[in-house]
Coordinates of C-alpha atoms in Angstrom, one line a residue:
X1 CA 93.6 4.1 109.1
X2 CA 94.4 6.3 112.2
X3 CA 97.6 8.3 112.1
X4 CA 98.9 9.7 115.4
X5 CA 101.2 12.7 115.8
X6 CA 104.0 10.4 117.1
X7 CA 104.0 8.5 113.9
X8 CA 104.1 11.5 111.6
X9 CA 107.2 12.8 110.0
X10 CA 108.9 15.9 111.3
X11 CA 108.4 17.6 108.0
X12 CA 104.7 17.2 108.2
X13 CA 104.6 18.6 111.8
X14 CA 106.6 21.7 110.8
X15 CA 104.4 22.3 107.8
X16 CA 101.3 22.0 109.9
X17 CA 102.6 24.3 112.6
X18 CA 103.8 27.0 110.3
X19 CA 100.4 28.7 109.7
X20 CA 99.8 28.8 113.4
X21 CA 102.8 30.6 114.7
X22 CA 104.6 32.1 111.7
X23 CA 104.9 35.7 110.6
X24 CA 101.8 35.3 108.4
X25 CA 99.4 34.5 111.2
X26 CA 100.9 37.1 113.5
X27 CA 100.4 39.8 110.9
X28 CA 96.8 38.6 110.4
X29 CA 96.0 38.8 114.1
X30 CA 97.5 42.3 114.4
X31 CA 95.5 43.5 111.4
X32 CA 92.2 41.8 112.4
X33 CA 92.3 42.5 116.1
X34 CA 92.9 46.2 116.8
X35 CA 93.8 46.8 120.4
X36 CA 91.3 49.5 121.0
X37 CA 88.5 47.1 120.1
X38 CA 89.4 45.1 123.2
X39 CA 88.7 47.9 125.6
X40 CA 84.9 47.4 125.7
X41 CA 85.5 43.8 126.9
X42 CA 87.1 45.2 130.1
X43 CA 83.7 46.3 131.3
X44 CA 82.3 42.7 131.2
X45 CA 80.9 41.4 134.5
X46 CA 82.9 38.2 134.1
X47 CA 86.4 39.0 135.3
X48 CA 87.8 36.2 133.2
X49 CA 86.8 38.1 130.0
X50 CA 88.5 41.2 131.2
X51 CA 91.6 39.3 132.1
X52 CA 91.7 37.6 128.7
X53 CA 91.3 41.0 127.0
X54 CA 94.1 42.5 129.0
X55 CA 96.4 39.5 128.3
X56 CA 95.7 39.8 124.6
X57 CA 96.4 43.5 124.6
X58 CA 99.7 42.8 126.3
X59 CA 100.6 40.1 123.7
X60 CA 99.7 42.4 120.8
X61 CA 102.0 45.0 122.3
X62 CA 104.9 42.5 122.6
X63 CA 104.5 41.4 119.0
X64 CA 104.0 44.8 117.4
X65 CA 106.5 47.0 115.7
X66 CA 107.7 50.3 117.3
X67 CA 105.0 52.4 115.6
X68 CA 102.2 50.1 116.6
X69 CA 103.4 49.9 120.2
X70 CA 103.2 53.7 120.4
X71 CA 99.6 53.6 119.2
X72 CA 98.7 50.9 121.8
X73 CA 100.2 53.1 124.5
X74 CA 98.1 56.0 123.4
X75 CA 95.0 53.8 123.7
X76 CA 96.0 52.9 127.3
X77 CA 95.9 56.6 128.2
X78 CA 92.4 57.1 126.7
X79 CA 89.4 57.9 128.9
X80 CA 87.5 54.7 128.0
X81 CA 90.4 52.5 129.0
X82 CA 90.9 54.3 132.3
X83 CA 87.2 54.3 133.0
X84 CA 87.0 50.5 132.3
X85 CA 90.0 49.7 134.5
X86 CA 89.0 52.0 137.4
X87 CA 85.4 50.6 137.4
X88 CA 86.8 47.0 137.6
X89 CA 89.4 47.7 140.3
X90 CA 87.3 49.9 142.5
X91 CA 84.7 47.2 143.3
X92 CA 84.0 47.1 147.1
X93 CA 85.8 44.6 149.3
X94 CA 84.0 41.6 150.7
X95 CA 84.3 41.0 154.5
X96 CA 85.2 37.4 153.8
X97 CA 88.1 38.5 151.7
X98 CA 89.4 40.7 154.5
X99 CA 89.0 37.9 157.1
X100 CA 90.9 35.5 154.8
X101 CA 93.8 38.0 154.5
X102 CA 94.0 38.7 158.2
X103 CA 93.9 35.1 159.1
X104 CA 97.4 34.5 157.8
X105 CA 100.0 33.5 160.4
X106 CA 102.5 36.3 159.5
X107 CA 99.8 38.9 159.4
X108 CA 98.4 37.9 162.8
X109 CA 101.9 37.8 164.2
X110 CA 102.4 41.4 163.0
X111 CA 99.5 42.6 165.1
X112 CA 101.2 43.4 168.4
X113 CA 98.3 45.1 170.2
X114 CA 94.9 44.0 171.3
X115 CA 92.2 45.0 168.9
X116 CA 94.7 45.8 166.2
X117 CA 93.3 43.2 163.8
X118 CA 89.8 44.7 164.1
X119 CA 91.2 48.1 163.4
X120 CA 93.0 46.8 160.3
X121 CA 89.8 45.1 159.1
X122 CA 88.0 48.4 159.2
X123 CA 90.6 50.2 157.2
X124 CA 90.7 47.4 154.6
X125 CA 87.0 47.5 154.2
X126 CA 87.2 51.3 153.7
X127 CA 90.1 51.4 151.3
X128 CA 89.2 53.3 148.0
X129 CA 91.3 50.8 146.0
X130 CA 88.8 48.0 146.9
X131 CA 89.5 44.6 145.3
X132 CA 92.8 45.8 143.9
X133 CA 94.2 46.3 147.4
X134 CA 93.0 43.0 148.8
X135 CA 94.1 41.1 145.7
X136 CA 97.6 42.7 145.8
X137 CA 98.0 42.1 149.6
X138 CA 97.0 38.4 149.2
X139 CA 99.3 37.9 146.3
X140 CA 102.2 39.5 148.2
X141 CA 101.6 37.3 151.3
X142 CA 101.5 34.2 149.1
X143 CA 104.3 34.9 146.6
X144 CA 106.7 36.7 149.0
X145 CA 106.0 34.8 152.2
X146 CA 109.7 34.6 153.2
X147 CA 110.4 38.3 152.5
X148 CA 107.3 39.2 154.5
X149 CA 108.3 37.0 157.4
X150 CA 111.8 38.6 157.5
X151 CA 110.4 42.1 157.4
X152 CA 107.9 41.4 160.2
X153 CA 110.7 39.8 162.2
X154 CA 113.0 42.8 161.8
X155 CA 110.2 45.2 162.6
X156 CA 109.4 43.3 165.8
X157 CA 112.9 44.0 167.1
X158 CA 112.5 47.7 167.1
X159 CA 112.1 49.6 170.3
X160 CA 108.6 50.4 171.5
X161 CA 106.9 53.0 169.3
X162 CA 109.5 52.8 166.5
X163 CA 107.9 49.9 164.6
X164 CA 105.6 50.3 161.6
X165 CA 102.2 48.6 161.3
X166 CA 101.8 46.0 158.6
X167 CA 98.4 46.9 157.1
X168 CA 98.9 50.7 157.2
X169 CA 102.2 50.1 155.4
X170 CA 100.5 48.0 152.8
X171 CA 97.8 50.5 152.3
X172 CA 100.3 53.3 151.9
X173 CA 102.4 51.3 149.4
X174 CA 99.3 50.3 147.3
X175 CA 98.3 53.9 147.2
X176 CA 101.8 54.9 146.1
X177 CA 101.8 52.4 143.3
X178 CA 98.3 53.3 142.2
X179 CA 99.3 56.9 142.1
X180 CA 102.4 56.3 140.2
X181 CA 100.6 54.1 137.6
X182 CA 97.7 56.6 137.3
X183 CA 95.1 54.4 138.9
X184 CA 94.5 57.3 141.3
X185 CA 94.6 60.4 139.0
X186 CA 96.4 63.3 140.7
X187 CA 98.7 64.5 138.0
X188 CA 101.7 62.7 139.6
X189 CA 101.7 59.5 137.5
X190 CA 104.8 58.1 135.8
X191 CA 103.1 55.7 133.5
X192 CA 104.8 57.1 130.4
X193 CA 108.2 56.8 132.0
X194 CA 107.6 53.2 133.2
X195 CA 105.7 51.9 130.2
X196 CA 108.5 49.6 129.1
X197 CA 108.9 48.2 132.6
X198 CA 105.1 47.6 132.8
X199 CA 105.0 45.6 129.7
X200 CA 108.0 43.5 130.7
X201 CA 106.4 42.4 134.0
X202 CA 103.7 39.7 134.0
X203 CA 102.1 41.3 137.1
X204 CA 103.3 44.9 137.1
X205 CA 101.2 46.2 139.9
X206 CA 102.1 43.3 142.2
X207 CA 105.8 43.6 141.3
X208 CA 105.9 47.3 142.0
X209 CA 104.1 46.8 145.2
X210 CA 106.6 44.3 146.4
X211 CA 109.5 46.6 145.6
X212 CA 107.7 49.5 147.3
X213 CA 107.2 47.5 150.5
X214 CA 110.9 46.7 150.7
X215 CA 111.7 50.4 150.0
X216 CA 109.2 51.6 152.7
X217 CA 110.9 49.3 155.2
X218 CA 114.4 50.6 154.3
X219 CA 113.4 54.2 154.3
X220 CA 111.6 53.8 157.6
X221 CA 114.9 52.6 159.1
X222 CA 116.9 55.5 157.5
X223 CA 114.5 58.1 158.8
X224 CA 114.4 56.6 162.3
X225 CA 110.6 57.0 162.0
X226 CA 108.1 56.4 164.8
X227 CA 104.7 54.7 164.6
X228 CA 102.8 57.9 163.9
X229 CA 104.9 58.8 160.9
X230 CA 103.6 56.3 158.2
X231 CA 102.4 59.1 156.0
X232 CA 105.6 61.1 156.3
X233 CA 107.6 58.0 155.2
X234 CA 105.1 57.3 152.5
X235 CA 105.7 60.8 151.0
X236 CA 109.4 60.2 150.9
X237 CA 109.0 56.7 149.3
X238 CA 106.7 58.2 146.6
X239 CA 109.4 60.8 145.9
X240 CA 112.0 58.2 145.6
X241 CA 110.0 56.2 143.1
X242 CA 109.1 59.3 141.2
X243 CA 112.7 60.3 140.8
X244 CA 113.8 56.8 139.9
X245 CA 111.1 56.7 137.2
X246 CA 112.6 59.8 135.5
X247 CA 115.4 57.6 134.3
X248 CA 112.9 55.3 132.5
X249 CA 114.0 51.9 133.9
X250 CA 113.5 49.2 131.4
X251 CA 112.9 46.5 134.0
X252 CA 112.4 45.9 137.7
X253 CA 116.1 45.2 138.4
X254 CA 117.0 48.6 137.0
X255 CA 114.3 50.3 139.0
X256 CA 115.6 48.7 142.3
X257 CA 119.1 49.7 141.4
X258 CA 118.0 53.3 141.0
X259 CA 116.1 53.2 144.3
X260 CA 119.2 52.0 146.1
X261 CA 121.0 55.1 144.8
X262 CA 118.3 57.3 146.4
X263 CA 118.5 56.8 150.2
X264 CA 116.7 59.2 152.5
X265 CA 119.9 61.4 153.0
X266 CA 120.2 61.7 149.3
X267 CA 116.6 62.8 148.9
X268 CA 117.2 65.5 151.6
X269 CA 120.2 66.8 149.8
X270 CA 118.2 67.0 146.5
X271 CA 115.3 68.8 148.3
X272 CA 117.7 71.3 149.8
X273 CA 119.5 71.9 146.5
X274 CA 116.2 72.4 144.7
X275 CA 114.9 74.7 147.3
X276 CA 118.0 76.9 147.1
X277 CA 117.7 76.9 143.3
X278 CA 114.1 77.8 143.5
X279 CA 114.7 80.6 146.0
X280 CA 117.6 81.9 143.9
X281 CA 115.4 81.9 140.8
X282 CA 112.7 83.8 142.6
X283 CA 115.2 86.3 144.2
X284 CA 116.8 87.0 140.7
X285 CA 113.5 87.4 138.9
X286 CA 112.6 90.8 137.4
X287 CA 109.6 91.3 139.7
X288 CA 111.5 90.5 142.9
X289 CA 114.4 92.7 141.7
X290 CA 112.0 95.6 141.4
X291 CA 110.7 94.9 144.9
X292 CA 114.2 94.7 146.2
X293 CA 115.0 98.2 144.8
X294 CA 111.9 99.6 146.5
X295 CA 112.6 98.0 149.8
X296 CA 116.4 98.7 150.0
X297 CA 116.3 102.3 151.2
X298 CA 114.1 101.5 154.1
X299 CA 116.3 98.5 155.1
X300 CA 119.4 100.7 154.9
X301 CA 117.7 103.3 157.0
X302 CA 116.9 100.6 159.6
X303 CA 120.6 99.7 159.7
X304 CA 121.5 103.3 160.3
X305 CA 119.0 103.7 163.1
X306 CA 120.4 100.5 164.6
X307 CA 124.0 101.9 164.4
X308 CA 122.9 105.1 166.1
X309 CA 121.4 103.1 168.9
X310 CA 124.7 101.3 169.4
X311 CA 126.4 104.7 169.7
X312 CA 123.9 105.7 172.4
X313 CA 124.7 102.5 174.4
X314 CA 128.3 103.4 174.4
X315 CA 131.5 101.4 174.0
X316 CA 134.9 101.2 175.7
X317 CA 137.8 101.9 173.2
X318 CA 141.5 101.6 173.9
X319 CA 143.1 105.0 173.8
X320 CA 145.7 105.6 171.2
X321 CA 147.9 108.7 171.4
X322 CA 150.5 109.0 168.7
X323 CA 154.1 109.1 170.1
X324 CA 153.0 108.4 173.7
X325 CA 152.9 105.3 175.8
X326 CA 149.6 104.3 177.5
X327 CA 149.2 105.8 180.9
X328 CA 146.8 105.1 183.8
X329 CA 143.6 106.1 182.0
X330 CA 144.4 104.0 179.0
X331 CA 140.7 103.4 178.0
X332 CA 138.1 105.8 176.8
X333 CA 134.4 105.3 177.0
X334 CA 132.6 106.7 173.9
X335 CA 128.9 107.5 174.1
X336 CA 126.4 109.5 172.1
X337 CA 124.1 111.3 174.5
X338 CA 120.4 112.2 174.0
X339 CA 121.3 115.5 172.4
X340 CA 123.6 113.7 170.0
X341 CA 126.8 115.1 171.6
X342 CA 129.7 112.6 171.7
X343 CA 131.0 112.1 175.3
X344 CA 134.5 110.8 175.7
X345 CA 135.3 109.6 179.3
X346 CA 138.8 108.5 180.2
X347 CA 138.9 105.4 182.5
X348 CA 141.2 102.5 183.5
X349 CA 138.4 99.9 183.2
X350 CA 137.3 97.7 180.3
X351 CA 134.4 97.5 180.0
X352 CA 133.5 100.9 181.5
X353 CA 130.5 100.9 183.9
X354 CA 128.8 104.2 184.4
X355 CA 128.7 105.2 188.1
X356 CA 131.1 102.4 189.1
X357 CA 134.3 102.6 187.1
X358 CA 137.1 105.2 187.6
X359 CA 136.4 108.4 185.8
X360 CA 139.2 110.6 184.5
X361 CA 138.8 113.5 182.1
X362 CA 135.5 113.9 180.3
X363 CA 135.4 115.6 176.9
X364 CA 132.4 116.5 174.8
X365 CA 132.5 116.8 171.1
X366 CA 129.6 118.2 169.1
X367 CA 128.8 116.4 165.9
X368 CA 129.1 119.7 164.0
X369 CA 132.7 120.0 165.0
X370 CA 133.6 116.7 163.3
X371 CA 135.1 116.9 159.9
X372 CA 135.8 113.3 159.0
X373 CA 135.4 109.8 160.4
X374 CA 137.6 107.1 159.0
X375 CA 139.4 104.0 159.8
X376 CA 143.0 104.3 161.1
X377 CA 145.9 102.0 160.8
X378 CA 145.6 98.7 162.6
X379 CA 148.1 98.1 165.3
X380 CA 149.3 95.2 167.5
X381 CA 149.3 95.5 171.2
X382 CA 152.1 94.1 173.3
X383 CA 149.8 91.7 175.2
X384 CA 147.5 90.8 172.3
X385 CA 149.6 87.8 171.1
X386 CA 150.1 89.3 167.6
X387 CA 146.4 90.1 167.1
X388 CA 145.8 93.4 165.4
X389 CA 143.6 96.1 166.9
X390 CA 141.2 97.9 164.6
X391 CA 141.4 101.7 164.9
X392 CA 138.8 104.5 164.3
X393 CA 139.9 108.1 163.8
X394 CA 137.7 111.2 164.3
X395 CA 139.2 114.3 162.6
X396 CA 137.9 117.7 163.9
X397 CA 137.6 120.9 162.0
X398 CA 140.4 122.5 164.0
X399 CA 142.8 119.7 162.9
X400 CA 142.8 117.7 166.1
X401 CA 142.1 114.0 165.9
X402 CA 140.7 111.4 168.4
X403 CA 141.6 107.7 168.0
X404 CA 140.2 104.6 169.6
X405 CA 141.1 100.9 169.1
X406 CA 139.3 97.6 169.6
X407 CA 139.6 94.0 168.7
X408 CA 136.0 93.9 167.6
X409 CA 135.3 94.3 163.9
X410 CA 131.6 94.5 164.5
X411 CA 131.8 97.4 167.0
X412 CA 134.3 99.2 164.8
X413 CA 132.0 98.9 161.8
X414 CA 129.0 100.1 163.9
X415 CA 130.8 103.2 165.1
X416 CA 132.1 104.0 161.7
X417 CA 128.7 103.8 160.1
X418 CA 126.9 105.6 163.0
X419 CA 129.3 108.6 163.1
X420 CA 129.6 108.8 159.3
X421 CA 125.8 109.0 159.1
X422 CA 125.7 111.7 161.7
X423 CA 128.5 113.7 160.1
X424 CA 126.9 113.7 156.7
X425 CA 126.0 110.4 155.4
X426 CA 128.0 108.3 153.1
X427 CA 128.0 104.6 152.0
X428 CA 127.5 101.9 154.5
X429 CA 130.5 99.8 155.5
X430 CA 130.9 96.3 154.1
X431 CA 129.6 94.8 157.3
X432 CA 126.5 97.0 157.3
X433 CA 125.9 96.3 153.7
X434 CA 126.1 92.6 154.3
X435 CA 123.6 92.9 157.2
X436 CA 121.3 95.0 155.0
X437 CA 121.3 92.4 152.2
X438 CA 120.6 89.6 154.7
X439 CA 117.6 91.5 156.2
X440 CA 116.4 92.4 152.7
X441 CA 116.5 88.7 151.6
X442 CA 114.6 87.7 154.7
X443 CA 112.0 90.4 154.0
X444 CA 111.6 89.2 150.4
X445 CA 111.3 85.6 151.4
X446 CA 108.6 86.4 153.9
X447 CA 106.6 88.3 151.4
X448 CA 107.0 85.5 148.8
X449 CA 105.4 83.1 151.3
X450 CA 102.1 85.0 151.0
X451 CA 102.2 84.8 147.2
X452 CA 100.7 81.5 145.9
X453 CA 102.8 80.2 143.0
X454 CA 104.5 83.5 142.2
X455 CA 105.1 83.9 138.5
X456 CA 108.8 84.2 137.9
X457 CA 109.9 86.3 134.9
X458 CA 113.5 85.3 134.1

């Protein structure tokens, strides 16, 4: 008598099914099939065997407890596993596979110049990712046909020279994904941060590639890139993915959400902030602080020489005589001559031009006759609209004083510093000290450029 499944009772079916998918059989498989034992099957010439081994490893990870999953992940980072995977993925591309890919309608439509398909074919045949690249591109063209059509259509509407090229974009995107996932070892992989996402995706590489293509298109638009800037955009895209991966997204939707929060302008802000922080760390390090102390006297001396040169060029001050109203010669041209004698020429011109402007009384003051140089009280001129004039005062040993006024803070500081240094030194003014610090920082940054990876001792 023949009994069919349709005629058996539900109780019999459940009892028969239990040993096949219950907790008992799962524990048995996990115990008898250690994941690391499957790695050797990845080197089989038959790709079906390798695919079956990978699928079983993924299933074992999904059904394992937290500790066992951690052990499986460690095996994925082992040299045998990486060697087996890279050996399989790096197989050379067949010309027939390239021709099949380039024969697609959308791909052909994306080639806007004569001979571009031939150029793309050469690049595809030379790609170091081999079959992985061709397989990824073909899967994307088949599974995301509508997205691809929209991207190519939008790209075709760009002005001449501002459109990206399809195959170079695909090659850059596949290289980015391969780098992030550690297929191309360069120390920048994010496998450990994306491990949960990878195991949640049926085709992780293809899924990340599709996301990267969309991101490349968006970033290209945000950067206003031109046709020769594929690599520049690719570097930004890789940085966006790397930063998003630091948040350990659990699935593809979360990754895309993080990428939307990292547009190009945001990346530039982050780069600028990090550069400032890096420079500040360097400038505040113990070694650089010692160098700053050594360089500071020479920089300050440079400022003093600069101030003295300003004195030798001369400047027209407004004459200020206490208790008297301004008269015809209401300006005075101050200049330090070659013998470092201060010459004061009364004039009615501002600015004073030697040999042209009216010349009144000329007075010469030797530096040795000067007792003190300081800043006088600010005053407001009748025609200045309420703006205060800055005053400088020279006190002589005989008790006389000479005053000049100007609206220029910069010139006032220069003359105060220059005359004070000639009279007997003294601290630099706030303006001069600010200039010295700025020059010192520039000098330190230039010197740090010549130091590869300077060691910072915080």
